[in-house]
Amino acid sequence: MRRNEHELTDQERIDTLIGSCQVCRLGFVDGDRPYIVPLNFGYAREGGRRIFYFHGAREGRKMELARRNGTAGFELDTAHELHEGDAACSYSFRYQSVIGSGTVRELTDPEEKRRALTCIMEHYTGKTDWEFPDAALGRTAVLALTVEELAAKVRE
């Protein structure tokens, strides 16, 4: 990180920052081109590891790349605020962001999928008492990204 004074290292604060975000962007390598997709997500700390959960259709470019590559980059950001200045170069922008990469795997076990989908729903609703019928689980792909690298930055 070039600007170390903006680096966020407090692990609890990083978790809080992630929890305040609404969208996680996943980045995949597709041949010689990047492919980035914004997704709803769930987030958990399990055994000291950070894990993001995503859901979607069982087929499509995202799933094809996740299955083929097994890795992805990710980015989240929040708390955006423009601070005006007297001249163009004196304007600044406040934000909080997290970037990183990790391994991606498709969840196939129905109970794992239920836990991941509950995590996603909890992130947006605060509730955990959801039911996911077997038919819906069969139609839904669920990805788990286990974080291997992470950096957080805050500009206040």
JSON list of C-alpha atoms in Angstrom, two decimals:
[
{"chain": "A", "resi": 1, "resn": "MET", "atom": "CA", "xyz": [0.00, 0.00, 0.00]},
{"chain": "A", "resi": 2, "resn": "ARG", "atom": "CA", "xyz": [1.48, 3.28, -1.10]},
{"chain": "A", "resi": 3, "resn": "ARG", "atom": "CA", "xyz": [-0.17, 5.51, 1.52]},
{"chain": "A", "resi": 4, "resn": "ASN", "atom": "CA", "xyz": [0.42, 3.65, 4.78]},
{"chain": "A", "resi": 5, "resn": "GLU", "atom": "CA", "xyz": [-1.27, 6.38, 6.82]},
{"chain": "A", "resi": 6, "resn": "HIS", "atom": "CA", "xyz": [-4.60, 5.26, 5.30]},
{"chain": "A", "resi": 7, "resn": "GLU", "atom": "CA", "xyz": [-4.07, 1.56, 5.99]},
{"chain": "A", "resi": 8, "resn": "LEU", "atom": "CA", "xyz": [-6.55, -0.06, 8.35]},
{"chain": "A", "resi": 9, "resn": "THR", "atom": "CA", "xyz": [-5.10, -2.96, 10.35]},
{"chain": "A", "resi": 10, "resn": "ASP", "atom": "CA", "xyz": [-7.56, -3.34, 13.26]},
{"chain": "A", "resi": 11, "resn": "GLN", "atom": "CA", "xyz": [-9.23, -6.68, 12.46]},
{"chain": "A", "resi": 12, "resn": "GLU", "atom": "CA", "xyz": [-12.50, -5.90, 14.25]},
{"chain": "A", "resi": 13, "resn": "ARG", "atom": "CA", "xyz": [-12.80, -2.57, 12.45]},
{"chain": "A", "resi": 14, "resn": "ILE", "atom": "CA", "xyz": [-12.17, -4.33, 9.13]},
{"chain": "A", "resi": 15, "resn": "ASP", "atom": "CA", "xyz": [-15.01, -6.75, 9.92]},
{"chain": "A", "resi": 16, "resn": "THR", "atom": "CA", "xyz": [-17.27, -3.79, 10.76]},
{"chain": "A", "resi": 17, "resn": "LEU", "atom": "CA", "xyz": [-16.29, -2.08, 7.50]},
{"chain": "A", "resi": 18, "resn": "ILE", "atom": "CA", "xyz": [-17.13, -5.23, 5.51]},
{"chain": "A", "resi": 19, "resn": "GLY", "atom": "CA", "xyz": [-20.44, -5.50, 7.34]},
{"chain": "A", "resi": 20, "resn": "SER", "atom": "CA", "xyz": [-21.36, -1.95, 6.29]},
{"chain": "A", "resi": 21, "resn": "CYS", "atom": "CA", "xyz": [-20.88, -2.66, 2.58]},
{"chain": "A", "resi": 22, "resn": "GLN", "atom": "CA", "xyz": [-23.79, -3.55, 0.31]},
{"chain": "A", "resi": 23, "resn": "VAL", "atom": "CA", "xyz": [-21.94, -4.94, -2.72]},
{"chain": "A", "resi": 24, "resn": "CYS", "atom": "CA", "xyz": [-18.82, -7.04, -3.21]},
{"chain": "A", "resi": 25, "resn": "ARG", "atom": "CA", "xyz": [-17.18, -7.03, -6.62]},
{"chain": "A", "resi": 26, "resn": "LEU", "atom": "CA", "xyz": [-15.53, -10.26, -7.68]},
{"chain": "A", "resi": 27, "resn": "GLY", "atom": "CA", "xyz": [-12.79, -10.14, -10.28]},
{"chain": "A", "resi": 28, "resn": "PHE", "atom": "CA", "xyz": [-11.84, -13.15, -12.38]},
{"chain": "A", "resi": 29, "resn": "VAL", "atom": "CA", "xyz": [-9.25, -13.74, -15.08]},
{"chain": "A", "resi": 30, "resn": "ASP", "atom": "CA", "xyz": [-10.90, -14.69, -18.37]},
{"chain": "A", "resi": 31, "resn": "GLY", "atom": "CA", "xyz": [-8.14, -15.50, -20.83]},
{"chain": "A", "resi": 32, "resn": "ASP", "atom": "CA", "xyz": [-6.27, -12.25, -21.28]},
{"chain": "A", "resi": 33, "resn": "ARG", "atom": "CA", "xyz": [-9.12, -10.08, -19.94]},
{"chain": "A", "resi": 34, "resn": "PRO", "atom": "CA", "xyz": [-10.51, -9.26, -16.51]},
{"chain": "A", "resi": 35, "resn": "TYR", "atom": "CA", "xyz": [-14.15, -9.97, -15.69]},
{"chain": "A", "resi": 36, "resn": "ILE", "atom": "CA", "xyz": [-15.63, -8.11, -12.72]},
{"chain": "A", "resi": 37, "resn": "VAL", "atom": "CA", "xyz": [-19.12, -8.71, -11.38]},
{"chain": "A", "resi": 38, "resn": "PRO", "atom": "CA", "xyz": [-20.91, -6.88, -8.53]},
{"chain": "A", "resi": 39, "resn": "LEU", "atom": "CA", "xyz": [-22.68, -9.26, -6.15]},
{"chain": "A", "resi": 40, "resn": "ASN", "atom": "CA", "xyz": [-24.75, -9.41, -3.00]},
{"chain": "A", "resi": 41, "resn": "PHE", "atom": "CA", "xyz": [-22.82, -11.29, -0.35]},
{"chain": "A", "resi": 42, "resn": "GLY", "atom": "CA", "xyz": [-22.66, -12.78, 3.09]},
{"chain": "A", "resi": 43, "resn": "TYR", "atom": "CA", "xyz": [-19.58, -12.65, 5.29]},
{"chain": "A", "resi": 44, "resn": "ALA", "atom": "CA", "xyz": [-18.36, -14.78, 8.18]},
{"chain": "A", "resi": 45, "resn": "ARG", "atom": "CA", "xyz": [-15.28, -15.42, 10.28]},
{"chain": "A", "resi": 46, "resn": "GLU", "atom": "CA", "xyz": [-14.86, -19.17, 10.71]},
{"chain": "A", "resi": 47, "resn": "GLY", "atom": "CA", "xyz": [-11.90, -20.59, 12.59]},
{"chain": "A", "resi": 48, "resn": "GLY", "atom": "CA", "xyz": [-9.92, -17.40, 12.11]},
{"chain": "A", "resi": 49, "resn": "ARG", "atom": "CA", "xyz": [-10.60, -17.36, 8.36]},
{"chain": "A", "resi": 50, "resn": "ARG", "atom": "CA", "xyz": [-12.65, -14.77, 6.51]},
{"chain": "A", "resi": 51, "resn": "ILE", "atom": "CA", "xyz": [-15.20, -16.25, 4.10]},
{"chain": "A", "resi": 52, "resn": "PHE", "atom": "CA", "xyz": [-17.48, -14.47, 1.64]},
{"chain": "A", "resi": 53, "resn": "TYR", "atom": "CA", "xyz": [-20.58, -16.19, 0.26]},
{"chain": "A", "resi": 54, "resn": "PHE", "atom": "CA", "xyz": [-22.29, -15.44, -3.05]},
{"chain": "A", "resi": 55, "resn": "HIS", "atom": "CA", "xyz": [-25.24, -16.93, -4.89]},
{"chain": "A", "resi": 56, "resn": "GLY", "atom": "CA", "xyz": [-26.58, -16.92, -8.42]},
{"chain": "A", "resi": 57, "resn": "ALA", "atom": "CA", "xyz": [-27.57, -18.99, -11.40]},
{"chain": "A", "resi": 58, "resn": "ARG", "atom": "CA", "xyz": [-25.88, -22.37, -11.79]},
{"chain": "A", "resi": 59, "resn": "GLU", "atom": "CA", "xyz": [-24.67, -21.48, -15.28]},
{"chain": "A", "resi": 60, "resn": "GLY", "atom": "CA", "xyz": [-23.08, -18.38, -16.76]},
{"chain": "A", "resi": 61, "resn": "ARG", "atom": "CA", "xyz": [-19.77, -16.63, -17.08]},
{"chain": "A", "resi": 62, "resn": "LYS", "atom": "CA", "xyz": [-19.26, -16.07, -13.33]},
{"chain": "A", "resi": 63, "resn": "MET", "atom": "CA", "xyz": [-19.79, -19.74, -12.50]},
{"chain": "A", "resi": 64, "resn": "GLU", "atom": "CA", "xyz": [-17.70, -20.91, -15.45]},
{"chain": "A", "resi": 65, "resn": "LEU", "atom": "CA", "xyz": [-14.77, -18.74, -14.35]},
{"chain": "A", "resi": 66, "resn": "ALA", "atom": "CA", "xyz": [-15.11, -19.68, -10.68]},
{"chain": "A", "resi": 67, "resn": "ARG", "atom": "CA", "xyz": [-15.07, -23.38, -11.57]},
{"chain": "A", "resi": 68, "resn": "ARG", "atom": "CA", "xyz": [-12.21, -23.02, -14.05]},
{"chain": "A", "resi": 69, "resn": "ASN", "atom": "CA", "xyz": [-9.92, -20.69, -12.07]},
{"chain": "A", "resi": 70, "resn": "GLY", "atom": "CA", "xyz": [-10.60, -21.48, -8.43]},
{"chain": "A", "resi": 71, "resn": "THR", "atom": "CA", "xyz": [-9.40, -18.01, -7.44]},
{"chain": "A", "resi": 72, "resn": "ALA", "atom": "CA", "xyz": [-10.80, -14.49, -7.53]},
{"chain": "A", "resi": 73, "resn": "GLY", "atom": "CA", "xyz": [-10.02, -10.97, -6.42]},
{"chain": "A", "resi": 74, "resn": "PHE", "atom": "CA", "xyz": [-12.59, -8.96, -4.50]},
{"chain": "A", "resi": 75, "resn": "GLU", "atom": "CA", "xyz": [-13.33, -5.32, -3.67]},
{"chain": "A", "resi": 76, "resn": "LEU", "atom": "CA", "xyz": [-15.80, -3.60, -1.35]},
{"chain": "A", "resi": 77, "resn": "ASP", "atom": "CA", "xyz": [-16.21, 0.10, -0.62]},
{"chain": "A", "resi": 78, "resn": "THR", "atom": "CA", "xyz": [-18.45, 2.38, 1.43]},
{"chain": "A", "resi": 79, "resn": "ALA", "atom": "CA", "xyz": [-18.69, 5.71, 3.32]},
{"chain": "A", "resi": 80, "resn": "HIS", "atom": "CA", "xyz": [-18.25, 7.85, 0.21]},
{"chain": "A", "resi": 81, "resn": "GLU", "atom": "CA", "xyz": [-18.15, 11.59, 0.71]},
{"chain": "A", "resi": 82, "resn": "LEU", "atom": "CA", "xyz": [-16.87, 14.41, -1.47]},
{"chain": "A", "resi": 83, "resn": "HIS", "atom": "CA", "xyz": [-14.98, 17.17, 0.33]},
{"chain": "A", "resi": 84, "resn": "GLU", "atom": "CA", "xyz": [-14.95, 20.37, -1.69]},
{"chain": "A", "resi": 85, "resn": "GLY", "atom": "CA", "xyz": [-11.91, 22.59, -2.02]},
{"chain": "A", "resi": 86, "resn": "ASP", "atom": "CA", "xyz": [-11.05, 25.97, -3.47]},
{"chain": "A", "resi": 87, "resn": "ALA", "atom": "CA", "xyz": [-9.53, 24.51, -6.63]},
{"chain": "A", "resi": 88, "resn": "ALA", "atom": "CA", "xyz": [-9.89, 21.25, -8.53]},
{"chain": "A", "resi": 89, "resn": "CYS", "atom": "CA", "xyz": [-6.74, 19.76, -7.01]},
{"chain": "A", "resi": 90, "resn": "SER", "atom": "CA", "xyz": [-7.82, 20.59, -3.46]},
{"chain": "A", "resi": 91, "resn": "TYR", "atom": "CA", "xyz": [-10.97, 18.47, -3.63]},
{"chain": "A", "resi": 92, "resn": "SER", "atom": "CA", "xyz": [-10.76, 15.11, -1.92]},
{"chain": "A", "resi": 93, "resn": "PHE", "atom": "CA", "xyz": [-12.93, 12.04, -1.48]},
{"chain": "A", "resi": 94, "resn": "ARG", "atom": "CA", "xyz": [-13.55, 10.12, 1.72]},
{"chain": "A", "resi": 95, "resn": "TYR", "atom": "CA", "xyz": [-14.09, 6.39, 1.59]},
{"chain": "A", "resi": 96, "resn": "GLN", "atom": "CA", "xyz": [-13.45, 3.05, 3.22]},
{"chain": "A", "resi": 97, "resn": "SER", "atom": "CA", "xyz": [-12.40, 0.05, 1.12]},
{"chain": "A", "resi": 98, "resn": "VAL", "atom": "CA", "xyz": [-11.26, -3.54, 1.32]},
{"chain": "A", "resi": 99, "resn": "ILE", "atom": "CA", "xyz": [-9.49, -5.44, -1.44]},
{"chain": "A", "resi": 100, "resn": "GLY", "atom": "CA", "xyz": [-8.02, -8.89, -1.59]},
{"chain": "A", "resi": 101, "resn": "SER", "atom": "CA", "xyz": [-8.01, -12.30, -3.17]},
{"chain": "A", "resi": 102, "resn": "GLY", "atom": "CA", "xyz": [-8.73, -15.86, -2.25]},
{"chain": "A", "resi": 103, "resn": "THR", "atom": "CA", "xyz": [-9.78, -19.31, -3.31]},
{"chain": "A", "resi": 104, "resn": "VAL", "atom": "CA", "xyz": [-13.28, -19.89, -4.63]},
{"chain": "A", "resi": 105, "resn": "ARG", "atom": "CA", "xyz": [-15.23, -23.10, -4.47]},
{"chain": "A", "resi": 106, "resn": "GLU", "atom": "CA", "xyz": [-18.77, -24.03, -5.35]},
{"chain": "A", "resi": 107, "resn": "LEU", "atom": "CA", "xyz": [-20.76, -25.40, -2.45]},
{"chain": "A", "resi": 108, "resn": "THR", "atom": "CA", "xyz": [-22.65, -28.59, -3.27]},
{"chain": "A", "resi": 109, "resn": "ASP", "atom": "CA", "xyz": [-23.68, -29.93, 0.14]},
{"chain": "A", "resi": 110, "resn": "PRO", "atom": "CA", "xyz": [-27.28, -28.80, 0.83]},
{"chain": "A", "resi": 111, "resn": "GLU", "atom": "CA", "xyz": [-26.55, -27.93, 4.46]},
{"chain": "A", "resi": 112, "resn": "GLU", "atom": "CA", "xyz": [-23.48, -25.87, 3.52]},
{"chain": "A", "resi": 113, "resn": "LYS", "atom": "CA", "xyz": [-25.59, -24.06, 0.93]},
{"chain": "A", "resi": 114, "resn": "ARG", "atom": "CA", "xyz": [-28.31, -23.35, 3.51]},
{"chain": "A", "resi": 115, "resn": "ARG", "atom": "CA", "xyz": [-25.76, -21.92, 5.96]},
{"chain": "A", "resi": 116, "resn": "ALA", "atom": "CA", "xyz": [-24.23, -19.74, 3.24]},
{"chain": "A", "resi": 117, "resn": "LEU", "atom": "CA", "xyz": [-27.61, -18.48, 2.02]},
{"chain": "A", "resi": 118, "resn": "THR", "atom": "CA", "xyz": [-28.63, -17.75, 5.60]},
{"chain": "A", "resi": 119, "resn": "CYS", "atom": "CA", "xyz": [-25.41, -15.74, 6.00]},
{"chain": "A", "resi": 120, "resn": "ILE", "atom": "CA", "xyz": [-26.25, -13.73, 2.87]},
{"chain": "A", "resi": 121, "resn": "MET", "atom": "CA", "xyz": [-29.79, -13.06, 4.09]},
{"chain": "A", "resi": 122, "resn": "GLU", "atom": "CA", "xyz": [-28.55, -12.11, 7.56]},
{"chain": "A", "resi": 123, "resn": "HIS", "atom": "CA", "xyz": [-26.19, -9.54, 6.04]},
{"chain": "A", "resi": 124, "resn": "TYR", "atom": "CA", "xyz": [-29.10, -7.68, 4.43]},
{"chain": "A", "resi": 125, "resn": "THR", "atom": "CA", "xyz": [-31.96, -8.34, 6.86]},
{"chain": "A", "resi": 126, "resn": "GLY", "atom": "CA", "xyz": [-30.40, -9.12, 10.24]},
{"chain": "A", "resi": 127, "resn": "LYS", "atom": "CA", "xyz": [-32.56, -12.25, 10.41]},
{"chain": "A", "resi": 128, "resn": "THR", "atom": "CA", "xyz": [-31.40, -15.88, 10.44]},
{"chain": "A", "resi": 129, "resn": "ASP", "atom": "CA", "xyz": [-34.69, -17.84, 10.52]},
{"chain": "A", "resi": 130, "resn": "TRP", "atom": "CA", "xyz": [-34.88, -18.53, 6.79]},
{"chain": "A", "resi": 131, "resn": "GLU", "atom": "CA", "xyz": [-35.95, -21.73, 5.08]},
{"chain": "A", "resi": 132, "resn": "PHE", "atom": "CA", "xyz": [-34.58, -22.84, 1.73]},
{"chain": "A", "resi": 133, "resn": "PRO", "atom": "CA", "xyz": [-36.55, -25.64, 0.05]},
{"chain": "A", "resi": 134, "resn": "ASP", "atom": "CA", "xyz": [-34.58, -28.41, -1.64]},
{"chain": "A", "resi": 135, "resn": "ALA", "atom": "CA", "xyz": [-35.94, -27.41, -5.06]},
{"chain": "A", "resi": 136, "resn": "ALA", "atom": "CA", "xyz": [-34.61, -23.85, -4.63]},
{"chain": "A", "resi": 137, "resn": "LEU", "atom": "CA", "xyz": [-31.23, -25.16, -3.47]},
{"chain": "A", "resi": 138, "resn": "GLY", "atom": "CA", "xyz": [-31.02, -27.32, -6.57]},
{"chain": "A", "resi": 139, "resn": "ARG", "atom": "CA", "xyz": [-31.55, -24.29, -8.83]},
{"chain": "A", "resi": 140, "resn": "THR", "atom": "CA", "xyz": [-29.11, -22.04, -6.97]},
{"chain": "A", "resi": 141, "resn": "ALA", "atom": "CA", "xyz": [-25.34, -21.97, -7.18]},
{"chain": "A", "resi": 142, "resn": "VAL", "atom": "CA", "xyz": [-23.49, -20.88, -4.05]},
{"chain": "A", "resi": 143, "resn": "LEU", "atom": "CA", "xyz": [-19.84, -19.84, -3.98]},
{"chain": "A", "resi": 144, "resn": "ALA", "atom": "CA", "xyz": [-17.55, -19.55, -0.97]},
{"chain": "A", "resi": 145, "resn": "LEU", "atom": "CA", "xyz": [-14.46, -17.37, -1.24]},
{"chain": "A", "resi": 146, "resn": "THR", "atom": "CA", "xyz": [-11.87, -18.03, 1.46]},
{"chain": "A", "resi": 147, "resn": "VAL", "atom": "CA", "xyz": [-9.72, -14.93, 1.86]},
{"chain": "A", "resi": 148, "resn": "GLU", "atom": "CA", "xyz": [-5.98, -15.41, 1.44]},
{"chain": "A", "resi": 149, "resn": "GLU", "atom": "CA", "xyz": [-4.92, -11.76, 1.07]},
{"chain": "A", "resi": 150, "resn": "LEU", "atom": "CA", "xyz": [-6.69, -8.67, 2.35]},
{"chain": "A", "resi": 151, "resn": "ALA", "atom": "CA", "xyz": [-5.90, -4.97, 2.67]},
{"chain": "A", "resi": 152, "resn": "ALA", "atom": "CA", "xyz": [-8.18, -2.26, 4.03]},
{"chain": "A", "resi": 153, "resn": "LYS", "atom": "CA", "xyz": [-7.92, 1.47, 3.56]},
{"chain": "A", "resi": 154, "resn": "VAL", "atom": "CA", "xyz": [-9.75, 4.40, 5.16]},
{"chain": "A", "resi": 155, "resn": "ARG", "atom": "CA", "xyz": [-9.59, 8.00, 4.02]},
{"chain": "A", "resi": 156, "resn": "GLU", "atom": "CA", "xyz": [-11.43, 10.21, 6.48]}
]
